[in-house]
Short mmCIF file of N, CA, C and O in Angstrom, two decimals:
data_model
loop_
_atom_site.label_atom_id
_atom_site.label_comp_id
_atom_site.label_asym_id
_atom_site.label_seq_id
_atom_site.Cartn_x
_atom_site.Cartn_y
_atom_site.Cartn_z
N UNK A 1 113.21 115.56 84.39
CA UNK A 1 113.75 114.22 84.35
C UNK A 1 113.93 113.78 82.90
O UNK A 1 113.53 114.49 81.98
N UNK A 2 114.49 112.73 82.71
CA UNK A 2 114.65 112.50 81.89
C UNK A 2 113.95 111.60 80.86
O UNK A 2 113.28 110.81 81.51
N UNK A 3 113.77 111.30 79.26
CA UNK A 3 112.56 110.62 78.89
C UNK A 3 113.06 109.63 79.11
O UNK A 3 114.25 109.61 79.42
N UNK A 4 112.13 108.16 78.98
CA UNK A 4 112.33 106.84 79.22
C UNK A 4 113.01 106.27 77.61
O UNK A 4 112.64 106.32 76.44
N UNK A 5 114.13 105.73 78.32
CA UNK A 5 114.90 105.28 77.36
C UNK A 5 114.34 103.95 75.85
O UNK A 5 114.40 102.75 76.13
N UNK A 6 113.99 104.25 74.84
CA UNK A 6 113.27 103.65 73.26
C UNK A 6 114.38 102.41 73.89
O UNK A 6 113.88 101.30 74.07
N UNK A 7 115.60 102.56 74.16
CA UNK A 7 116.29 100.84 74.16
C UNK A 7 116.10 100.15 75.74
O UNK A 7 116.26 98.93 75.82
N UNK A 8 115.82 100.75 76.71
CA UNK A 8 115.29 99.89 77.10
C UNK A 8 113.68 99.27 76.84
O UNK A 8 113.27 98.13 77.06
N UNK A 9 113.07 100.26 76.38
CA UNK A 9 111.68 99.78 76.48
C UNK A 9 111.57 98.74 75.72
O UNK A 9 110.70 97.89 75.93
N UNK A 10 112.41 98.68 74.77
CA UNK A 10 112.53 97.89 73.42
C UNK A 10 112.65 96.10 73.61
O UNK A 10 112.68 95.29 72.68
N UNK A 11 112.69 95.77 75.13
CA UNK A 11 113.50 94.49 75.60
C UNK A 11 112.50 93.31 75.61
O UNK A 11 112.74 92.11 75.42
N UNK A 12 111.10 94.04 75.93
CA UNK A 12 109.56 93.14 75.98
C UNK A 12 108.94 93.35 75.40
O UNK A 12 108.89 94.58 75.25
N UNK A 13 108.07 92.68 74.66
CA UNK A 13 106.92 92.83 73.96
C UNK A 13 105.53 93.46 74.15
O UNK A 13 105.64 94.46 74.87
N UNK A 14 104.50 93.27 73.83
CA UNK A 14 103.30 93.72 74.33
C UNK A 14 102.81 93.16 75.80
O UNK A 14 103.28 92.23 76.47
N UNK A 15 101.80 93.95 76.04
CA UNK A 15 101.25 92.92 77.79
C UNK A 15 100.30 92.00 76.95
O UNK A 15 99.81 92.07 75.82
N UNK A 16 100.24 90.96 78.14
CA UNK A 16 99.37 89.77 77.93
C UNK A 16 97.79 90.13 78.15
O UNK A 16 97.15 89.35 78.85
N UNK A 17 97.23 91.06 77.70
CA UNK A 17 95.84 90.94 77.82
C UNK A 17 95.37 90.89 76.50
O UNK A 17 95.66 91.80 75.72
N UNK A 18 94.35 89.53 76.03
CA UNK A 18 93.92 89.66 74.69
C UNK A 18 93.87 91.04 73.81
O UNK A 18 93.41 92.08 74.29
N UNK A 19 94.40 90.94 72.42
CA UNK A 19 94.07 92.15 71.71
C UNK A 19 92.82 92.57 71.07
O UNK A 19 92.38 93.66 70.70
N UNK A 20 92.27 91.08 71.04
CA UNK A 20 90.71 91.31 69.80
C UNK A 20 89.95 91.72 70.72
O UNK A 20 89.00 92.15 70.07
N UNK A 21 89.50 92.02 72.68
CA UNK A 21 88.28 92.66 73.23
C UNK A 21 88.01 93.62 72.32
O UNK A 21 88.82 94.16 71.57
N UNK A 22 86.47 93.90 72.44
CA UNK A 22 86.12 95.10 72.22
C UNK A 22 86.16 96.12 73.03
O UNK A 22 85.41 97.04 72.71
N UNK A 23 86.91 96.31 74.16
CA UNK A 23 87.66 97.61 74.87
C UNK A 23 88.90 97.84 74.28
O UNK A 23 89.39 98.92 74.59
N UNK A 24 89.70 96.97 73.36
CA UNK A 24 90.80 97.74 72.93
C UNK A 24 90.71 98.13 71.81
O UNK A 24 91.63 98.84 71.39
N UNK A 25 89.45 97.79 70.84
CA UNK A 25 89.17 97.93 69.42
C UNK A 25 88.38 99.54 69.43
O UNK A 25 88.01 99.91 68.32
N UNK A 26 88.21 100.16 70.19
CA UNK A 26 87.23 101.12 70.14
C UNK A 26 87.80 102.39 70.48
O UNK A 26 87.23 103.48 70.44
N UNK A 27 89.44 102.06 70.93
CA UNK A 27 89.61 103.65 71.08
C UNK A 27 90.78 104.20 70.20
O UNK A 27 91.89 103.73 69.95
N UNK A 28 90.24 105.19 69.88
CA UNK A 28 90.50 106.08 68.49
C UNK A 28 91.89 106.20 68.87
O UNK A 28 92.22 105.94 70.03
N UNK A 29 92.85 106.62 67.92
CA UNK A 29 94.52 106.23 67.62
C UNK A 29 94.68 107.50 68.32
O UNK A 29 95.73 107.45 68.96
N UNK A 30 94.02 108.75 68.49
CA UNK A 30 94.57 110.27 69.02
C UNK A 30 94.07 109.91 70.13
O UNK A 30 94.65 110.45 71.08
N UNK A 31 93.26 109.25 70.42
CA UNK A 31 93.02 109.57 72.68
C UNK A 31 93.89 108.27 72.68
O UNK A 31 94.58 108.51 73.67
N UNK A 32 94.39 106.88 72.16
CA UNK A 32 95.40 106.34 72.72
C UNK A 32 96.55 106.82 72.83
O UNK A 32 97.25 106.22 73.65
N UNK A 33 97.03 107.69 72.31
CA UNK A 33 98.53 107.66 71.94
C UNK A 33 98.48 108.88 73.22
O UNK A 33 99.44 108.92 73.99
N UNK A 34 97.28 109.90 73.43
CA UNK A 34 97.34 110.79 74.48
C UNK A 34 97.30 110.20 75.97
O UNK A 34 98.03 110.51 76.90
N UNK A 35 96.17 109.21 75.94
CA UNK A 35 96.54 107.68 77.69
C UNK A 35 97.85 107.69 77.25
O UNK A 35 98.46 108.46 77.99
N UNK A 36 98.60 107.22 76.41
CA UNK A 36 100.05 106.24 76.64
C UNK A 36 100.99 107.79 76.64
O UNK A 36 102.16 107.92 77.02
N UNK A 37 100.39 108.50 76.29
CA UNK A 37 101.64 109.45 76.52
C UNK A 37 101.66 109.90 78.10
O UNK A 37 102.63 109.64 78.81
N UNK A 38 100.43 110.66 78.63
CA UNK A 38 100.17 110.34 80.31
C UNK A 38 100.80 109.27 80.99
O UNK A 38 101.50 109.54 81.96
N UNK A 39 100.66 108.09 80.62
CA UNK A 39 101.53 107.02 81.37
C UNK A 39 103.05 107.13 81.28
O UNK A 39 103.87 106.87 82.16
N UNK A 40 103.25 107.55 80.05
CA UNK A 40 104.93 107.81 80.18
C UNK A 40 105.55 108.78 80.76
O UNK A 40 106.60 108.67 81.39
N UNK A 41 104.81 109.99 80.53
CA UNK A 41 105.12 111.23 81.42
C UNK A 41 105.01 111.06 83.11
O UNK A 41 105.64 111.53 84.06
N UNK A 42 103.78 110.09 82.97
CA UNK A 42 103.97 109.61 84.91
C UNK A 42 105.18 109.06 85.17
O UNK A 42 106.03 109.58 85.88
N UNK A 43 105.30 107.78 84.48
CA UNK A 43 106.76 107.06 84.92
C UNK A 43 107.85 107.48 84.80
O UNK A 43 108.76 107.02 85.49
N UNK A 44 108.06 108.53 83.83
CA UNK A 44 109.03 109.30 84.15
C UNK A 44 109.16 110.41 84.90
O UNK A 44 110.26 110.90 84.64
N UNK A 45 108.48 111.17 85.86
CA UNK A 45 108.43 111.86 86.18
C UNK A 45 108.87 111.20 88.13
O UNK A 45 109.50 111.65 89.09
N UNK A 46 108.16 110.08 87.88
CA UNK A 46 108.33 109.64 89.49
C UNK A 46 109.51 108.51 89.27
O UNK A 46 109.78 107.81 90.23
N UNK A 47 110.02 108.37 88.37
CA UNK A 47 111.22 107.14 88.13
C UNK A 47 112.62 108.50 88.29
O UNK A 47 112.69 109.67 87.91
N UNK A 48 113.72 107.42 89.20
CA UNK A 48 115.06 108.41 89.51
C UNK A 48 115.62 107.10 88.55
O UNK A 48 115.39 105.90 88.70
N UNK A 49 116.42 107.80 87.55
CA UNK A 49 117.52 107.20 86.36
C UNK A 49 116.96 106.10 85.77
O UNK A 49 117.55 105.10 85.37
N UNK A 50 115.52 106.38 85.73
CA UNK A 50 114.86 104.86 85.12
C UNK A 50 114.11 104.13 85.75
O UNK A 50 113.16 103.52 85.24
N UNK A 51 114.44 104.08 87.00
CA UNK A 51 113.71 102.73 87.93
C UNK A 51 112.58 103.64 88.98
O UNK A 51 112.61 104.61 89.75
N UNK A 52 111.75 102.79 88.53
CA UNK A 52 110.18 103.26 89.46
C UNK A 52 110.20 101.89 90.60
O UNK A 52 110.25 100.66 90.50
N UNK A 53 110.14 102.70 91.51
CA UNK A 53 109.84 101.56 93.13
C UNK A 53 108.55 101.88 93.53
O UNK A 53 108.26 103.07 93.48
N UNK A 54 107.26 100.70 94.14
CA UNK A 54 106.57 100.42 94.25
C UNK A 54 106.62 99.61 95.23
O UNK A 54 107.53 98.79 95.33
N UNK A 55 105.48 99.73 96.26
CA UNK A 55 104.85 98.74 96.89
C UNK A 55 104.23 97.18 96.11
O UNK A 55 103.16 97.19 95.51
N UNK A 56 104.90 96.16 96.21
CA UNK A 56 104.64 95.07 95.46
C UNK A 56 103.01 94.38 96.71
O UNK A 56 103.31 93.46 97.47
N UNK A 57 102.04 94.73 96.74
CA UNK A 57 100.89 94.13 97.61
C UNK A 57 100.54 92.88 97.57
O UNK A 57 99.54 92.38 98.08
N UNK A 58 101.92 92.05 96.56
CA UNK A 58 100.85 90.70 96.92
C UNK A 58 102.36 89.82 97.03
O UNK A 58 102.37 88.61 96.81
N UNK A 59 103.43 90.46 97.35
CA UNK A 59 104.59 90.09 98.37
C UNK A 59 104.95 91.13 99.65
O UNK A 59 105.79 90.87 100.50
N UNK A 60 104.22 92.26 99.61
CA UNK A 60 104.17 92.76 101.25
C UNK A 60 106.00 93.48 100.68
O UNK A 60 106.82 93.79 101.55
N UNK A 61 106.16 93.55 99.94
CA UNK A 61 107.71 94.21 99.44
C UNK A 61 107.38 95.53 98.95
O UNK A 61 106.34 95.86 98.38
N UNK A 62 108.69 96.46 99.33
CA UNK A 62 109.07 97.15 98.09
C UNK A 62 110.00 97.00 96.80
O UNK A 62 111.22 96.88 96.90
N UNK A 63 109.36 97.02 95.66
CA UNK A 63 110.15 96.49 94.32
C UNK A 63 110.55 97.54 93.45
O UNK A 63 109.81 98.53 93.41
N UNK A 64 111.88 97.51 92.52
CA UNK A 64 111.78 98.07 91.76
C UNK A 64 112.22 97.92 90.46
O UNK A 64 113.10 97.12 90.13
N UNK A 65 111.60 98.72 89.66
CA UNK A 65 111.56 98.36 88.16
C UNK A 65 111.51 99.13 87.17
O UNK A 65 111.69 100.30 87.51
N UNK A 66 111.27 98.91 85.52
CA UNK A 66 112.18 99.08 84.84
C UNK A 66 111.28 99.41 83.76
O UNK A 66 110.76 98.31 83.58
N UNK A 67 110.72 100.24 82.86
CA UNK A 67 109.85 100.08 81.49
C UNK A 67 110.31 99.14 80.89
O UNK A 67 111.48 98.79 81.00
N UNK A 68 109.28 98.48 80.01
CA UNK A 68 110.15 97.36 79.19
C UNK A 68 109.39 97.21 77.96
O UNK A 68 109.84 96.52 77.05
N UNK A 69 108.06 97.91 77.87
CA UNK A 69 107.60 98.30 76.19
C UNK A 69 107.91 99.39 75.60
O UNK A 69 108.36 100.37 76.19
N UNK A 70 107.62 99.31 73.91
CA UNK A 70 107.54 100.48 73.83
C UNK A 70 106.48 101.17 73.45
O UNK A 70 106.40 102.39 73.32
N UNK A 71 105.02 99.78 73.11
CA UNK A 71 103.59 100.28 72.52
C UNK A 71 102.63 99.23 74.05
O UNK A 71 102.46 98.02 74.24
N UNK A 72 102.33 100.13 74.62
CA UNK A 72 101.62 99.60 75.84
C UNK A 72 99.83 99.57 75.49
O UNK A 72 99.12 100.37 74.90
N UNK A 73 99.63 98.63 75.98
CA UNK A 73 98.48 98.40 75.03
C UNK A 73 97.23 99.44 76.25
O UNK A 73 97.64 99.88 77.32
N UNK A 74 95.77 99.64 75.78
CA UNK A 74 94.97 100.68 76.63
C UNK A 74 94.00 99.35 76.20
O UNK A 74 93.98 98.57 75.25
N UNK A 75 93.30 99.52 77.28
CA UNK A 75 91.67 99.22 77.56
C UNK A 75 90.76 100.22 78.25
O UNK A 75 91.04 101.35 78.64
N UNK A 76 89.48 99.48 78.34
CA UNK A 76 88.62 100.44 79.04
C UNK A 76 87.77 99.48 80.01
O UNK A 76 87.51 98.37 79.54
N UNK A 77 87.44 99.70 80.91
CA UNK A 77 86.52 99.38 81.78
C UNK A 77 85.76 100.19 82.22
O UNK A 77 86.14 101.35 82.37
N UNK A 78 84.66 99.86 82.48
CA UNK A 78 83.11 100.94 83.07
C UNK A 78 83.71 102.22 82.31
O UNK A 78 83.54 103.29 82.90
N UNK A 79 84.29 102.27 81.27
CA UNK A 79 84.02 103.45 80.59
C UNK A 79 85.59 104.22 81.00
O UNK A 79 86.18 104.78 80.09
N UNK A 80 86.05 104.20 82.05
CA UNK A 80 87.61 104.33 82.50
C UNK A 80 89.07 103.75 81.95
O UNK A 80 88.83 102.55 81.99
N UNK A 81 90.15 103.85 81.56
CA UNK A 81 91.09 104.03 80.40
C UNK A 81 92.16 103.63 81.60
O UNK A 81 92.52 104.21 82.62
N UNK A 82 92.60 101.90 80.77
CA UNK A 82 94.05 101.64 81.45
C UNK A 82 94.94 101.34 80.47
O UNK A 82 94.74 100.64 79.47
N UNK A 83 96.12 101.99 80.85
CA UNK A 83 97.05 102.30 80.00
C UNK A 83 98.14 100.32 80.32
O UNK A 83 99.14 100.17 81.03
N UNK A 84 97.59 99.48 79.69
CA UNK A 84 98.87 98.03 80.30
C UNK A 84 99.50 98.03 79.77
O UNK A 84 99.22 98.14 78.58
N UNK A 85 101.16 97.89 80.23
CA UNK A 85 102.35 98.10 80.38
C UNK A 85 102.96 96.67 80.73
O UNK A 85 102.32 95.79 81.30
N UNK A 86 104.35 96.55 80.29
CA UNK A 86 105.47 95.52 81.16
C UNK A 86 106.38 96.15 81.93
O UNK A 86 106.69 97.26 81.49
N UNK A 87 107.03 95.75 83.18
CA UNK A 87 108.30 96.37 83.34
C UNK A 87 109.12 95.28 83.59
O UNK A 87 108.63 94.21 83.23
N UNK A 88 110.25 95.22 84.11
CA UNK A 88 111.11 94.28 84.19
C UNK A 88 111.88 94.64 85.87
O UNK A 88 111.89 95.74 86.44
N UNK A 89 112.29 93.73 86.22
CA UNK A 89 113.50 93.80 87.03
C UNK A 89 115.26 93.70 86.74
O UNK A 89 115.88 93.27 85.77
N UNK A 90 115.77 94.34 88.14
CA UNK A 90 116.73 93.61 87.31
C UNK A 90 117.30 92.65 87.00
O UNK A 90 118.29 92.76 86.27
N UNK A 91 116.90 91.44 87.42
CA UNK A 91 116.91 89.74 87.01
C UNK A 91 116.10 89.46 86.01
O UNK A 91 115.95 88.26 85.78
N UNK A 92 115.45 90.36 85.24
CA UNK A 92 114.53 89.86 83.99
C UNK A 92 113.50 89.73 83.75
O UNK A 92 112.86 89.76 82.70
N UNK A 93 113.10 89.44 85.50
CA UNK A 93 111.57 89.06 85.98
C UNK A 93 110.64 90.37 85.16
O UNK A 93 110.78 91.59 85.15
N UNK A 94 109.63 89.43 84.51
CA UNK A 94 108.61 90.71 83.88
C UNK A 94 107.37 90.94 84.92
O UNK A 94 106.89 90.05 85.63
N UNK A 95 106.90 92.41 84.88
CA UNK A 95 106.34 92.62 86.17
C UNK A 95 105.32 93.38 85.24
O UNK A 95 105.67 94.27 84.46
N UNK A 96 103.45 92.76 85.48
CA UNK A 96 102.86 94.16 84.57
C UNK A 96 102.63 95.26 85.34
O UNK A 96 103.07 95.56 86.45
N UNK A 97 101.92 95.80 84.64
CA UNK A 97 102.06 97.50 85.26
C UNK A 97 100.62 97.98 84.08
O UNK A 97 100.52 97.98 82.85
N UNK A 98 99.77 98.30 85.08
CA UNK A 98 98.43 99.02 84.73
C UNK A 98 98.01 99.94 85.16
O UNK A 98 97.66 99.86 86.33
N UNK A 99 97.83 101.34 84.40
CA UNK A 99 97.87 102.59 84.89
C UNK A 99 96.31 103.15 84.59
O UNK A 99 95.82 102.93 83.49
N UNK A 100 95.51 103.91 85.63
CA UNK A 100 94.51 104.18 85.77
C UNK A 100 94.47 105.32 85.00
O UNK A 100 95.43 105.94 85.45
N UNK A 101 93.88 106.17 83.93
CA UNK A 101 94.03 107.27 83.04
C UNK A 101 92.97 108.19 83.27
O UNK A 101 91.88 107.69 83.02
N UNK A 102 92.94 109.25 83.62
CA UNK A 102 91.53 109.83 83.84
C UNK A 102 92.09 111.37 83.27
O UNK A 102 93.22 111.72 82.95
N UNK A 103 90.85 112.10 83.29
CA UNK A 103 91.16 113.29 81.96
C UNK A 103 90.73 114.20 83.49
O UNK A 103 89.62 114.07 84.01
N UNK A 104 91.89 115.18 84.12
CA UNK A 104 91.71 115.73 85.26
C UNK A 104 92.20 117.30 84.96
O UNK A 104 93.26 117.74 84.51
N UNK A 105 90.83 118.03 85.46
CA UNK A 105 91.57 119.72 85.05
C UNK A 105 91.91 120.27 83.54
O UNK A 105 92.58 121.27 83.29
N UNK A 106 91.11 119.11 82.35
CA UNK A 106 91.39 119.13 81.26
C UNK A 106 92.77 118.51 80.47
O UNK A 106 93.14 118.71 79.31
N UNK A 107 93.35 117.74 81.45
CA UNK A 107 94.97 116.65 81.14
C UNK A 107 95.03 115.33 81.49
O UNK A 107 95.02 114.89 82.64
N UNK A 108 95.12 114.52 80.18
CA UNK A 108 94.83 113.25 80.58
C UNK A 108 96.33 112.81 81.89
O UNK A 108 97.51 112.82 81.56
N UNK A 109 95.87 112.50 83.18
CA UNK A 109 96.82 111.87 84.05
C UNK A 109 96.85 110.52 84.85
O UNK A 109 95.81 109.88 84.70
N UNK A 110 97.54 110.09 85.44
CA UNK A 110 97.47 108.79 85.61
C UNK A 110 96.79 109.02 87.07
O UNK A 110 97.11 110.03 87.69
N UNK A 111 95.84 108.06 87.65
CA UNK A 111 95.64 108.59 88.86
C UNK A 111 95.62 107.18 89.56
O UNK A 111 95.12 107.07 90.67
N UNK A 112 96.11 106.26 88.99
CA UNK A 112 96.37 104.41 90.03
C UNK A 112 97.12 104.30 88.78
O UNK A 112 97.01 104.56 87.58
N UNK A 113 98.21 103.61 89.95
CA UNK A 113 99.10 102.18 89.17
C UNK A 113 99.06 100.66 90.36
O UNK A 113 99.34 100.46 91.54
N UNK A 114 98.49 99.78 89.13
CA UNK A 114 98.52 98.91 89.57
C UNK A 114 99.58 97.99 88.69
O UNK A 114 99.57 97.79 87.48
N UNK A 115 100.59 97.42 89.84
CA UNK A 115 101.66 96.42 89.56
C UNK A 115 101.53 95.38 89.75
O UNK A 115 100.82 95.09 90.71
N UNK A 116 102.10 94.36 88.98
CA UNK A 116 102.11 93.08 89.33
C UNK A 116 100.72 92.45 90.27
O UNK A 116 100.83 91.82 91.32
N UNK A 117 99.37 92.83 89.54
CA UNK A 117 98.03 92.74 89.80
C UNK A 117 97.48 92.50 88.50
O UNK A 117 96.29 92.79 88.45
N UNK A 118 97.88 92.15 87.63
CA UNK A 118 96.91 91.80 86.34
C UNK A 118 95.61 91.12 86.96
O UNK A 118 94.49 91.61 86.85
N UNK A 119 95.75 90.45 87.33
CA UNK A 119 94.45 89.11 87.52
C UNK A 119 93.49 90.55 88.05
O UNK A 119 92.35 90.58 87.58
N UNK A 120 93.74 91.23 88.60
CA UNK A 120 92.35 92.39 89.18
C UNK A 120 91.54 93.49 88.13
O UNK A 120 90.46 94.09 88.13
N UNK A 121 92.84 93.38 87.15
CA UNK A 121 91.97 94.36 85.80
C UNK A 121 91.16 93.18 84.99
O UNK A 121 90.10 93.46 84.44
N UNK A 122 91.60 92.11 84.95
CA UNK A 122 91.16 91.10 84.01
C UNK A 122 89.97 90.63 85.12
O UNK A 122 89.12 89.93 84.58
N UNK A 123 89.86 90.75 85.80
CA UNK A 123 88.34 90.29 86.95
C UNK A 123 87.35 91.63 86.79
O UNK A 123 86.13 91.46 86.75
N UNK A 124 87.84 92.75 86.71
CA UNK A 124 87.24 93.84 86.88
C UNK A 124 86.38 94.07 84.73
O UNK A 124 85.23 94.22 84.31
N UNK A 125 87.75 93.98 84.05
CA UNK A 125 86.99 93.80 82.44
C UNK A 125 86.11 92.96 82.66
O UNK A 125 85.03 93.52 82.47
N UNK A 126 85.89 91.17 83.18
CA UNK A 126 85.00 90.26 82.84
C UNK A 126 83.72 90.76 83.50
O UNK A 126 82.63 90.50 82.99
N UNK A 127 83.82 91.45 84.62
CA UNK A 127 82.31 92.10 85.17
C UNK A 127 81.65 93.61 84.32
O UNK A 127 80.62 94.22 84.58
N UNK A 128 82.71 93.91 83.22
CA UNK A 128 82.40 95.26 82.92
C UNK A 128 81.35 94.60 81.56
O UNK A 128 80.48 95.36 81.15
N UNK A 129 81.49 92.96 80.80
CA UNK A 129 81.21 92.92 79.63
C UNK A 129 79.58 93.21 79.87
O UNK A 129 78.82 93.27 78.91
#
């Protein structure tokens, strides 16, 4: 497939989860850039010409969507690595996108995406402090 296009990703900014936690201050620039590369290789791999469709669980829909960064920010919880992301629709609507990262068979891979669910990583960090 093909890689995910630098101009579209280019359209949104960072995700909205504070930058100063100390889960995003602590992980070293070579295991982030290896999570965010796993997350891109996922979305592109299961995205046809760009657009990844998803079960949207908190409209009972299927949606689909669009990368829309191009530096997706990582956290950690209980010690576990999420890769947060934006995507977009095609009306503009920004949709996040949080990818579960786990180091499987010796390759970091994505093994959950959670969409348009922020409020559940940000409930899940406040019980991890």
């Amino acid at each position: 497939m093909r890689r995910l296009s630098i101009s579209v990703s280019a359209v949104l900014g960072f995700a909205f989860l504070p930058l100063a936690t100390p889960a995003v201050a602590e992980i070293p620039t070579d295991l982030r850039v290896a999570l965010q590369g796993a997350m891109l290789s996922h979305v592109d791999s299961v995205s046809v010409d760009g657009a990844y469709t998803y079960l949207d669980t908190t409209t009972d829909t299927l949606r689909t969507v669009y990368p829309a960064n191009v530096h997706p920010m990582v956290v950690t919880v209980a010690g576990a690595y999420f890769v947060c992301s934006e995507m977009v629709t095609e009306t503009g609507e920004q949709i996040t996108a949080d990818f579960l990262v786990r180091e499987v068979a010796g390759e970091w891979t994505v093994v959950q995406a959670v969409l348009n669910d922020r409020a559940s990583l940000e409930a899940a960090m406040s019980k991890d402090k």
